[in-house]
Amino acid sequence: MASLARNNYAMCFFAIFISLAMHVAHGANVVPTLFIFGDSTVDVGTNNFLRTRAKANFPYNGIDFKLSCPTGRFSNGFNTADQIARQFGYEQSPPPFLTLEKDQYSFKKRILQGVNFASGGSGILIGTGSSEWGEVIFFERQVEQFAWVRGNISEILGEAKAAELVSKALFIISVGSNDLFDFSRNATASNIPPTQPYLARVQLTYFSHLRKLYELGARKFGIISVAPIGCCPAITSGNGGNCVKPLNDFAVAFHSATQELLQKLSSQLEGFKYSLGNSFLMTTTLLKNPSSFGLNETKSACCGIGYLNGQNGCIKAQNANLCANRKDFLFWDWFHPTEIASELAAKTLFGGGNDFVTPINFSQLAYSC
Ligand SMILES: *[C@@H]1O[C@H](CO)[C@@H](O)[C@H](O)[C@H]1NC(C)=O
Ligand SMILES: *[C@@H]1O[C@H](CO)[C@@H](O)[C@H](O)[C@H]1NC(C)=O
Ligand SMILES: *[C@@H]1O[C@H](CO)[C@@H](O)[C@H](O)[C@H]1NC(C)=O
Ligand SMILES: *[C@@H]1O[C@H](CO)[C@@H](O)[C@H](O)[C@H]1NC(C)=O
């Protein structure tokens, strides 16, 4: 048994190596370089390096990934970062910054193909996620890591070519849920503090980090706002199976504020282009009519523990349940979508109409001058 397990791990590394090689070949020249930021919705292994409870590098995570490898993705297979990258013709998301950094020999070549900075549990504010999850890489720190990479790209290509690469690259950002969750954890039934001052602080911080990316040469921002977080199994399992409206209202308010923020940035900063994906509307549209999207289970997580599999994460070692028809489920675990749900979202972001993604979709953003 022990040696079988070892062999499986060796095979996992082999499969990951092959897929990276394909990724490089596939990505050359044709498609925009992707720099990805945010939380667990787009983390592809950053947190494997951290002392955190927000981890997914164990089964059943990755059960539908190549050779069923758990990689740190909170998904049965590809997550939303991968699915967006796949829409652009890549095999999967670019690797985590912390993985690339470990191998100085290949670092210089591989950062030109894109980098993923996202860290599960993190948020826009410094401090978001830490009391709940432990060590996470906040958005501000992710932007600092990008500033490093930006310097390295200049060393490699020279300033002019580096600026061109970065200005044509797509900056994909999926963040905000954990800021809202952290705030809501402090609320009690008898004391719900006003959300507006907090939201204003979150947005002001978001503004400064986006402007910092712009100053580093970023021009194309593909932003994903917050999904109806009041409907994920972690929340509904504590509410008799029903969505929690104040959390969903909070997500809607976050979306509107983000829309205003992006309008402001694009009116102030020359050449700033964006595309804002309304994941709230995408998800509620699906919840109203799951079968038209090919799904039939939108309440229970596929993998997890307790009521609706929503009372703990997808941890095989703790005897988590695992569904058989993973293509039928919206939720993989207590917080995250399945591979198929991420694919539906990525397709809408890439090619959807401007009710779901405004003012243009990700493909228009990427292929515009
Ligand atoms: C990347 O940039 C950082 C910060 O300037 C530097 O310390 C590091 O050595 C560079 N890495 C490579 C591979 O050039
Ligand atoms: C929640 O409460 C703690 C303790 O009072 C406080 O330190 C923290 O800043 C609060 N978090 C939010 C997001 O309001
Ligand atoms: C969903 O559909 C599949 C067939 O595609 C079926 O096997 C399964 O029982 C259905 N699940 C529910 C909850 O209706
Ligand atoms: C979005 O993307 C598709 C595919 O690139 C494009 O053809 C289409 O016009 C866009 N949709 C809208 C409504 O702008």
GROMACS .gro file of C-alpha atoms and ligand atoms in nm:
model
  425
    1MET     CA    1   0.000   0.000   0.000
    2ALA     CA    2   0.274   0.244   0.101
    3SER     CA    3   0.472   0.192  -0.216
    4LEU     CA    4   0.159   0.223  -0.426
    5ALA     CA    5   0.092   0.559  -0.265
    6ARG     CA    6   0.446   0.671  -0.340
    7ASN     CA    7   0.410   0.570  -0.702
    8ASN     CA    8   0.089   0.766  -0.727
    9TYR     CA    9   0.262   1.076  -0.602
   10ALA     CA   10   0.549   1.030  -0.847
   11MET     CA   11   0.292   0.996  -1.125
   12CYS     CA   12   0.124   1.313  -1.009
   13PHE     CA   13   0.444   1.513  -1.038
   14PHE     CA   14   0.507   1.364  -1.380
   15ALA     CA   15   0.161   1.460  -1.504
   16ILE     CA   16   0.197   1.814  -1.375
   17PHE     CA   17   0.535   1.849  -1.545
   18ILE     CA   18   0.398   1.732  -1.880
   19SER     CA   19   0.100   1.961  -1.862
   20LEU     CA   20   0.322   2.263  -1.794
   21ALA     CA   21   0.530   2.184  -2.100
   22MET     CA   22   0.212   2.170  -2.308
   23HIS     CA   23   0.098   2.491  -2.153
   24VAL     CA   24   0.409   2.675  -2.272
   25ALA     CA   25   0.389   2.537  -2.624
   26HIS     CA   26   0.019   2.607  -2.647
   27GLY     CA   27   0.043   2.958  -2.511
   28ALA     CA   28   0.320   3.097  -2.730
   29ASN     CA   29   0.234   3.422  -2.910
   30VAL     CA   30  -0.130   3.346  -2.976
   31VAL     CA   31  -0.298   3.444  -2.653
   32PRO     CA   32  -0.257   3.711  -2.387
   33THR     CA   33  -0.033   3.651  -2.089
   34LEU     CA   34  -0.244   3.595  -1.779
   35PHE     CA   35  -0.171   3.735  -1.434
   36ILE     CA   36  -0.422   3.604  -1.182
   37PHE     CA   37  -0.500   3.746  -0.836
   38GLY     CA   38  -0.750   3.674  -0.565
   39ASP     CA   39  -0.880   3.407  -0.331
   40SER     CA   40  -0.959   3.035  -0.325
   41THR     CA   41  -1.184   3.061  -0.631
   42VAL     CA   42  -0.865   3.101  -0.840
   43ASP     CA   43  -0.585   2.962  -0.615
   44VAL     CA   44  -0.398   2.683  -0.797
   45GLY     CA   45  -0.159   2.585  -0.519
   46THR     CA   46  -0.027   2.901  -0.350
   47ASN     CA   47  -0.158   2.791  -0.013
   48ASN     CA   48   0.031   2.461  -0.029
   49PHE     CA   49   0.330   2.669   0.080
   50LEU     CA   50   0.156   2.843   0.372
   51ARG     CA   51   0.069   2.762   0.732
   52THR     CA   52  -0.304   2.785   0.679
   53ARG     CA   53  -0.624   2.592   0.730
   54ALA     CA   54  -0.738   2.708   0.382
   55LYS     CA   55  -0.582   2.415   0.198
   56ALA     CA   56  -0.703   2.168  -0.062
   57ASN     CA   57  -0.395   1.958  -0.137
   58PHE     CA   58  -0.554   1.634  -0.022
   59PRO     CA   59  -0.829   1.404  -0.156
   60TYR     CA   60  -1.104   1.416  -0.268
   61ASN     CA   61  -0.993   1.749  -0.413
   62GLY     CA   62  -0.859   1.693  -0.762
   63ILE     CA   63  -1.041   1.362  -0.807
   64ASP     CA   64  -1.121   1.453  -1.169
   65PHE     CA   65  -0.786   1.625  -1.229
   66LYS     CA   66  -0.512   1.448  -1.424
   67LEU     CA   67  -0.447   1.117  -1.246
   68SER     CA   68  -0.680   1.235  -0.968
   69CYS     CA   69  -0.408   1.458  -0.822
   70PRO     CA   70  -0.492   1.695  -0.540
   71THR     CA   71  -0.302   2.014  -0.634
   72GLY     CA   72  -0.432   2.274  -0.391
   73ARG     CA   73  -0.729   2.364  -0.611
   74PHE     CA   74  -1.062   2.376  -0.425
   75SER     CA   75  -1.231   2.175  -0.698
   76ASN     CA   76  -1.285   1.825  -0.826
   77GLY     CA   77  -1.080   1.926  -1.133
   78PHE     CA   78  -1.006   2.255  -1.302
   79ASN     CA   79  -1.107   2.565  -1.107
   80THR     CA   80  -1.223   2.904  -1.238
   81ALA     CA   81  -0.866   3.027  -1.304
   82ASP     CA   82  -0.801   2.718  -1.516
   83GLN     CA   83  -1.133   2.741  -1.695
   84ILE     CA   84  -1.072   3.104  -1.793
   85ALA     CA   85  -0.720   3.015  -1.911
   86ARG     CA   86  -0.869   2.727  -2.112
   87GLN     CA   87  -1.106   2.968  -2.288
   88PHE     CA   88  -0.794   3.148  -2.412
   89GLY     CA   89  -0.642   2.823  -2.540
   90TYR     CA   90  -0.416   2.737  -2.246
   91GLU     CA   91  -0.421   2.392  -2.094
   92GLN     CA   92  -0.473   2.537  -1.744
   93SER     CA   93  -0.392   2.838  -1.523
   94PRO     CA   94  -0.034   2.959  -1.506
   95PRO     CA   95   0.141   2.817  -1.197
   96PRO     CA   96   0.156   2.984  -0.856
   97PHE     CA   97   0.421   3.251  -0.801
   98LEU     CA   98   0.550   3.054  -0.502
   99THR     CA   99   0.608   2.747  -0.722
  100LEU     CA  100   0.790   2.945  -0.991
  101GLU     CA  101   1.003   3.120  -0.732
  102LYS     CA  102   1.137   2.787  -0.609
  103ASP     CA  103   1.311   2.717  -0.938
  104GLN     CA  104   1.530   3.011  -1.031
  105TYR     CA  105   1.653   2.825  -1.338
  106SER     CA  106   1.314   2.816  -1.513
  107PHE     CA  107   1.170   3.125  -1.341
  108LYS     CA  108   1.276   3.376  -1.607
  109LYS     CA  109   1.128   3.179  -1.890
  110ARG     CA  110   0.808   3.083  -1.716
  111ILE     CA  111   0.702   3.423  -1.579
  112LEU     CA  112   0.668   3.541  -1.940
  113GLN     CA  113   0.386   3.286  -1.977
  114GLY     CA  114   0.191   3.427  -1.682
  115VAL     CA  115   0.175   3.387  -1.306
  116ASN     CA  116  -0.099   3.306  -1.057
  117PHE     CA  117  -0.073   3.494  -0.724
  118ALA     CA  118  -0.410   3.395  -0.574
  119SER     CA  119  -0.431   3.268  -0.217
  120GLY     CA  120  -0.729   3.091  -0.062
  121GLY     CA  121  -0.889   3.271   0.233
  122SER     CA  122  -0.746   3.610   0.137
  123GLY     CA  123  -0.929   3.934   0.073
  124ILE     CA  124  -0.886   4.295  -0.023
  125LEU     CA  125  -0.814   4.420   0.329
  126ILE     CA  126  -0.493   4.334   0.507
  127GLY     CA  127  -0.599   4.094   0.780
  128THR     CA  128  -0.898   3.945   0.599
  129GLY     CA  129  -0.901   3.569   0.642
  130SER     CA  130  -0.623   3.546   0.899
  131SER     CA  131  -0.830   3.482   1.207
  132GLU     CA  132  -1.042   3.222   1.026
  133TRP     CA  133  -0.774   3.053   0.814
  134GLY     CA  134  -0.429   3.142   0.944
  135GLU     CA  135  -0.158   3.252   0.703
  136VAL     CA  136  -0.290   3.383   0.370
  137ILE     CA  137  -0.144   3.618   0.108
  138PHE     CA  138  -0.352   3.936   0.102
  139PHE     CA  139  -0.426   4.113  -0.223
  140GLU     CA  140  -0.179   4.390  -0.135
  141ARG     CA  141   0.099   4.134  -0.095
  142GLN     CA  142  -0.003   3.969  -0.424
  143VAL     CA  143   0.039   4.306  -0.594
  144GLU     CA  144   0.384   4.343  -0.434
  145GLN     CA  145   0.478   4.002  -0.569
  146PHE     CA  146   0.366   4.114  -0.912
  147ALA     CA  147   0.584   4.428  -0.878
  148TRP     CA  148   0.880   4.192  -0.828
  149VAL     CA  149   0.786   3.988  -1.132
  150ARG     CA  150   0.744   4.309  -1.328
  151GLY     CA  151   1.103   4.402  -1.241
  152ASN     CA  152   1.222   4.058  -1.348
  153ILE     CA  153   1.040   4.088  -1.681
  154SER     CA  154   1.214   4.422  -1.745
  155GLU     CA  155   1.551   4.262  -1.670
  156ILE     CA  156   1.475   3.986  -1.918
  157LEU     CA  157   1.314   4.179  -2.204
  158GLY     CA  158   1.426   4.536  -2.149
  159GLU     CA  159   1.187   4.808  -2.036
  160ALA     CA  160   1.009   4.875  -2.366
  161LYS     CA  161   0.922   4.514  -2.443
  162ALA     CA  162   0.832   4.447  -2.081
  163ALA     CA  163   0.589   4.740  -2.082
  164GLU     CA  164   0.433   4.606  -2.400
  165LEU     CA  165   0.391   4.256  -2.262
  166VAL     CA  166   0.231   4.385  -1.942
  167SER     CA  167   0.001   4.630  -2.120
  168LYS     CA  168  -0.134   4.350  -2.341
  169ALA     CA  169  -0.163   4.099  -2.057
  170LEU     CA  170  -0.492   4.020  -1.892
  171PHE     CA  171  -0.515   4.084  -1.517
  172ILE     CA  172  -0.778   3.851  -1.380
  173ILE     CA  173  -0.894   3.929  -1.028
  174SER     CA  174  -1.146   3.735  -0.820
  175VAL     CA  175  -1.159   3.873  -0.468
  176GLY     CA  176  -1.400   4.019  -0.211
  177SER     CA  177  -1.598   3.724  -0.071
  178ASN     CA  178  -1.368   3.676   0.226
  179ASP     CA  179  -1.390   4.045   0.319
  180LEU     CA  180  -1.767   4.009   0.333
  181PHE     CA  181  -1.751   3.679   0.523
  182ASP     CA  182  -1.514   3.825   0.783
  183PHE     CA  183  -1.742   4.119   0.845
  184SER     CA  184  -2.048   3.896   0.871
  185ARG     CA  185  -1.886   3.663   1.122
  186ASN     CA  186  -1.874   3.957   1.363
  187ALA     CA  187  -2.245   4.024   1.327
  188THR     CA  188  -2.493   3.861   1.564
  189ALA     CA  189  -2.868   3.825   1.522
  190SER     CA  190  -2.923   4.116   1.761
  191ASN     CA  191  -2.636   4.330   1.636
  192ILE     CA  192  -2.580   4.371   1.263
  193PRO     CA  193  -2.343   4.665   1.222
  194PRO     CA  194  -2.402   4.893   0.919
  195THR     CA  195  -2.228   4.755   0.612
  196GLN     CA  196  -2.177   5.082   0.427
  197PRO     CA  197  -1.869   5.218   0.611
  198TYR     CA  198  -1.698   4.878   0.586
  199LEU     CA  199  -1.780   4.844   0.217
  200ALA     CA  200  -1.642   5.194   0.156
  201ARG     CA  201  -1.315   5.095   0.327
  202VAL     CA  202  -1.291   4.775   0.124
  203GLN     CA  203  -1.353   4.964  -0.201
  204LEU     CA  204  -1.103   5.238  -0.120
  205THR     CA  205  -0.840   4.971  -0.060
  206TYR     CA  206  -0.940   4.790  -0.380
  207PHE     CA  207  -0.905   5.119  -0.568
  208SER     CA  208  -0.551   5.177  -0.444
  209HIS     CA  209  -0.435   4.827  -0.536
  210LEU     CA  210  -0.586   4.843  -0.884
  211ARG     CA  211  -0.422   5.180  -0.938
  212LYS     CA  212  -0.091   5.033  -0.824
  213LEU     CA  213  -0.125   4.760  -1.087
  214TYR     CA  214  -0.199   5.029  -1.345
  215GLU     CA  215   0.116   5.217  -1.240
  216LEU     CA  216   0.310   4.895  -1.294
  217GLY     CA  217   0.180   4.887  -1.651
  218ALA     CA  218  -0.140   4.683  -1.630
  219ARG     CA  219  -0.413   4.803  -1.868
  220LYS     CA  220  -0.661   4.517  -1.908
  221PHE     CA  221  -0.855   4.417  -1.599
  222GLY     CA  222  -1.090   4.120  -1.597
  223ILE     CA  223  -1.269   4.148  -1.265
  224ILE     CA  224  -1.501   3.891  -1.111
  225SER     CA  225  -1.728   4.015  -0.835
  226VAL     CA  226  -1.881   3.825  -0.545
  227ALA     CA  227  -2.124   3.536  -0.603
  228PRO     CA  228  -2.439   3.489  -0.388
  229ILE     CA  229  -2.231   3.377  -0.090
  230GLY     CA  230  -2.545   3.344   0.122
  231CYS     CA  231  -2.638   3.039  -0.086
  232CYS     CA  232  -2.326   2.827  -0.045
  233PRO     CA  233  -2.367   2.506   0.157
  234ALA     CA  234  -2.143   2.633   0.439
  235ILE     CA  235  -2.405   2.902   0.500
  236THR     CA  236  -2.731   2.728   0.404
  237SER     CA  237  -2.646   2.424   0.620
  238GLY     CA  238  -2.675   2.654   0.922
  239ASN     CA  239  -3.001   2.807   0.800
  240GLY     CA  240  -3.233   2.512   0.738
  241GLY     CA  241  -3.117   2.479   0.378
  242ASN     CA  242  -3.216   2.833   0.284
  243CYS     CA  243  -3.002   3.115   0.146
  244VAL     CA  244  -2.913   3.393   0.389
  245LYS     CA  245  -3.045   3.716   0.241
  246PRO     CA  246  -2.827   3.976   0.422
  247LEU     CA  247  -2.515   3.804   0.287
  248ASN     CA  248  -2.656   3.807  -0.065
  249ASP     CA  249  -2.756   4.172  -0.033
  250PHE     CA  250  -2.401   4.243   0.078
  251ALA     CA  251  -2.270   4.071  -0.237
  252VAL     CA  252  -2.502   4.282  -0.456
  253ALA     CA  253  -2.384   4.600  -0.282
  254PHE     CA  254  -2.023   4.492  -0.337
  255HIS     CA  255  -2.092   4.442  -0.707
  256SER     CA  256  -2.249   4.788  -0.750
  257ALA     CA  257  -1.965   4.953  -0.561
  258THR     CA  258  -1.709   4.769  -0.775
  259GLN     CA  259  -1.885   4.881  -1.089
  260GLU     CA  260  -1.864   5.245  -0.975
  261LEU     CA  261  -1.502   5.200  -0.878
  262LEU     CA  262  -1.410   5.066  -1.222
  263GLN     CA  263  -1.598   5.344  -1.398
  264LYS     CA  264  -1.404   5.593  -1.190
  265LEU     CA  265  -1.069   5.428  -1.263
  266SER     CA  266  -1.135   5.418  -1.635
  267SER     CA  267  -1.234   5.784  -1.642
  268GLN     CA  268  -0.924   5.887  -1.443
  269LEU     CA  269  -0.655   5.666  -1.593
  270GLU     CA  270  -0.576   5.679  -1.961
  271GLY     CA  271  -0.590   5.341  -2.131
  272PHE     CA  272  -0.748   5.163  -1.833
  273LYS     CA  273  -0.980   4.895  -1.975
  274TYR     CA  274  -1.195   4.656  -1.781
  275SER     CA  275  -1.453   4.387  -1.798
  276LEU     CA  276  -1.663   4.318  -1.488
  277GLY     CA  277  -1.821   3.977  -1.450
  278ASN     CA  278  -2.142   3.974  -1.247
  279SER     CA  279  -2.105   3.638  -1.075
  280PHE     CA  280  -2.404   3.717  -0.857
  281LEU     CA  281  -2.635   3.737  -1.156
  282MET     CA  282  -2.472   3.443  -1.334
  283THR     CA  283  -2.524   3.220  -1.030
  284THR     CA  284  -2.877   3.331  -0.945
  285THR     CA  285  -2.976   3.279  -1.310
  286LEU     CA  286  -2.845   2.926  -1.284
  287LEU     CA  287  -3.016   2.868  -0.949
  288LYS     CA  288  -3.353   2.959  -1.102
  289ASN     CA  289  -3.323   2.704  -1.377
  290PRO     CA  290  -3.038   2.459  -1.318
  291SER     CA  291  -3.155   2.202  -1.573
  292SER     CA  292  -3.117   2.450  -1.859
  293PHE     CA  293  -2.747   2.457  -1.765
  294GLY     CA  294  -2.730   2.078  -1.739
  295LEU     CA  295  -2.719   2.071  -1.358
  296ASN     CA  296  -2.970   1.918  -1.119
  297GLU     CA  297  -2.823   1.962  -0.769
  298THR     CA  298  -2.769   2.318  -0.646
  299LYS     CA  299  -2.816   2.289  -0.269
  300SER     CA  300  -2.588   2.015  -0.147
  301ALA     CA  301  -2.213   2.015  -0.199
  302CYS     CA  302  -2.079   1.714  -0.385
  303CYS     CA  303  -1.814   1.653  -0.124
  304GLY     CA  304  -1.820   1.734   0.245
  305ILE     CA  305  -1.954   1.648   0.585
  306GLY     CA  306  -2.290   1.688   0.761
  307TYR     CA  307  -2.612   1.852   0.646
  308LEU     CA  308  -2.591   1.937   0.272
  309ASN     CA  309  -2.222   1.835   0.297
  310GLY     CA  310  -2.186   2.193   0.415
  311GLN     CA  311  -2.054   2.155   0.769
  312ASN     CA  312  -1.690   2.093   0.687
  313GLY     CA  313  -1.453   2.079   0.391
  314CYS     CA  314  -1.394   1.796   0.147
  315ILE     CA  315  -1.155   1.595   0.362
  316LYS     CA  316  -1.138   1.226   0.274
  317ALA     CA  317  -0.935   1.157   0.589
  318GLN     CA  318  -1.236   1.274   0.791
  319ASN     CA  319  -1.471   1.044   0.599
  320ALA     CA  320  -1.622   1.315   0.382
  321ASN     CA  321  -1.908   1.209   0.154
  322LEU     CA  322  -1.841   1.214  -0.218
  323CYS     CA  323  -2.112   1.229  -0.487
  324ALA     CA  324  -2.094   1.010  -0.794
  325ASN     CA  325  -2.239   1.249  -1.056
  326ARG     CA  326  -2.006   1.542  -1.020
  327LYS     CA  327  -2.130   1.694  -1.343
  328ASP     CA  328  -2.475   1.737  -1.187
  329PHE     CA  329  -2.359   1.957  -0.897
  330LEU     CA  330  -2.315   2.332  -0.867
  331PHE     CA  331  -2.106   2.307  -0.549
  332TRP     CA  332  -1.796   2.095  -0.514
  333ASP     CA  333  -1.745   2.164  -0.144
  334TRP     CA  334  -1.895   2.389   0.123
  335PHE     CA  335  -1.774   2.710  -0.050
  336HIS     CA  336  -1.657   2.632  -0.404
  337PRO     CA  337  -1.805   2.543  -0.742
  338THR     CA  338  -1.745   2.219  -0.928
  339GLU     CA  339  -1.527   2.200  -1.236
  340ILE     CA  340  -1.837   2.206  -1.456
  341ALA     CA  341  -1.984   2.512  -1.281
  342SER     CA  342  -1.650   2.692  -1.318
  343GLU     CA  343  -1.654   2.609  -1.686
  344LEU     CA  344  -2.003   2.757  -1.726
  345ALA     CA  345  -1.885   3.075  -1.552
  346ALA     CA  346  -1.568   3.100  -1.761
  347LYS     CA  347  -1.763   3.064  -2.085
  348THR     CA  348  -1.993   3.346  -1.984
  349LEU     CA  349  -1.703   3.569  -1.878
  350PHE     CA  350  -1.521   3.499  -2.203
  351GLY     CA  351  -1.802   3.532  -2.451
  352GLY     CA  352  -2.115   3.638  -2.266
  353GLY     CA  353  -2.344   3.932  -2.326
  354ASN     CA  354  -2.323   4.257  -2.134
  355ASP     CA  355  -2.599   4.169  -1.893
  356PHE     CA  356  -2.350   3.929  -1.731
  357VAL     CA  357  -2.019   4.093  -1.817
  358THR     CA  358  -1.986   4.469  -1.867
  359PRO     CA  359  -1.907   4.682  -2.059
  360ILE     CA  360  -1.733   4.419  -2.276
  361ASN     CA  361  -1.658   4.050  -2.226
  362PHE     CA  362  -1.315   3.900  -2.149
  363SER     CA  363  -1.245   3.800  -2.509
  364GLN     CA  364  -1.317   4.152  -2.631
  365LEU     CA  365  -1.098   4.288  -2.353
  366ALA     CA  366  -0.810   4.058  -2.441
  367TYR     CA  367  -0.820   4.100  -2.816
  368SER     CA  368  -0.874   4.477  -2.825
  369CYS     CA  369  -0.573   4.703  -2.887
  370LIG     C1  370   1.357   3.909  -0.953
  370LIG     O1  371   1.354   4.036  -0.889
  370LIG     C2  372   1.388   4.033  -0.752
  370LIG     C3  373   1.365   4.171  -0.695
  370LIG     O2  374   1.429   4.269  -0.772
  370LIG     C4  375   1.531   3.982  -0.736
  370LIG     O3  376   1.564   3.976  -0.599
  370LIG     C5  377   1.541   3.844  -0.798
  370LIG     O4  378   1.673   3.798  -0.793
  370LIG     C6  379   1.494   3.846  -0.942
  370LIG     N1  380   1.489   3.709  -0.990
  370LIG     C7  381   1.545   3.672  -1.102
  370LIG     C8  382   1.540   3.527  -1.136
  370LIG     O5  383   1.600   3.751  -1.177
  371LIG     C1  384  -1.430   4.160   1.390
  371LIG     O1  385  -1.412   4.177   1.531
  371LIG     C2  386  -1.277   4.176   1.574
  371LIG     C3  387  -1.277   4.180   1.725
  371LIG     O2  388  -1.354   4.285   1.772
  371LIG     C4  389  -1.204   4.293   1.510
  371LIG     O3  390  -1.068   4.293   1.550
  371LIG     C5  391  -1.212   4.281   1.358
  371LIG     O4  392  -1.150   4.392   1.297
  371LIG     C6  393  -1.355   4.268   1.312
  371LIG     N1  394  -1.356   4.236   1.170
  371LIG     C7  395  -1.430   4.300   1.081
  371LIG     C8  396  -1.415   4.257   0.941
  371LIG     O5  397  -1.507   4.388   1.112
  372LIG     C1  398  -2.953   1.416  -1.168
  372LIG     O1  399  -2.951   1.355  -1.296
  372LIG     C2  400  -2.885   1.231  -1.301
  372LIG     C3  401  -2.885   1.184  -1.445
  372LIG     O2  402  -2.814   1.273  -1.523
  372LIG     C4  403  -2.951   1.133  -1.208
  372LIG     O3  404  -2.876   1.012  -1.208
  372LIG     C5  405  -2.954   1.188  -1.068
  372LIG     O4  406  -3.025   1.104  -0.982
  372LIG     C6  407  -3.019   1.326  -1.067
  372LIG     N1  408  -3.008   1.381  -0.935
  372LIG     C7  409  -3.107   1.448  -0.877
  372LIG     C8  410  -3.078   1.504  -0.740
  372LIG     O5  411  -3.213   1.467  -0.930
  373LIG     C1  412  -1.858   3.859  -2.641
  373LIG     O1  413  -1.769   3.767  -2.693
  373LIG     C2  414  -1.800   3.708  -2.819
  373LIG     C3  415  -1.687   3.612  -2.856
  373LIG     O2  416  -1.563   3.676  -2.858
  373LIG     C4  417  -1.829   3.814  -2.919
  373LIG     O3  418  -1.848   3.760  -3.050
  373LIG     C5  419  -1.953   3.885  -2.875
  373LIG     O4  420  -1.985   3.988  -2.961
  373LIG     C6  421  -1.942   3.938  -2.734
  373LIG     N1  422  -2.076   3.952  -2.685
  373LIG     C7  423  -2.128   4.071  -2.657
  373LIG     C8  424  -2.272   4.075  -2.623
  373LIG     O5  425  -2.066   4.175  -2.656
   0.00000   0.00000   0.00000
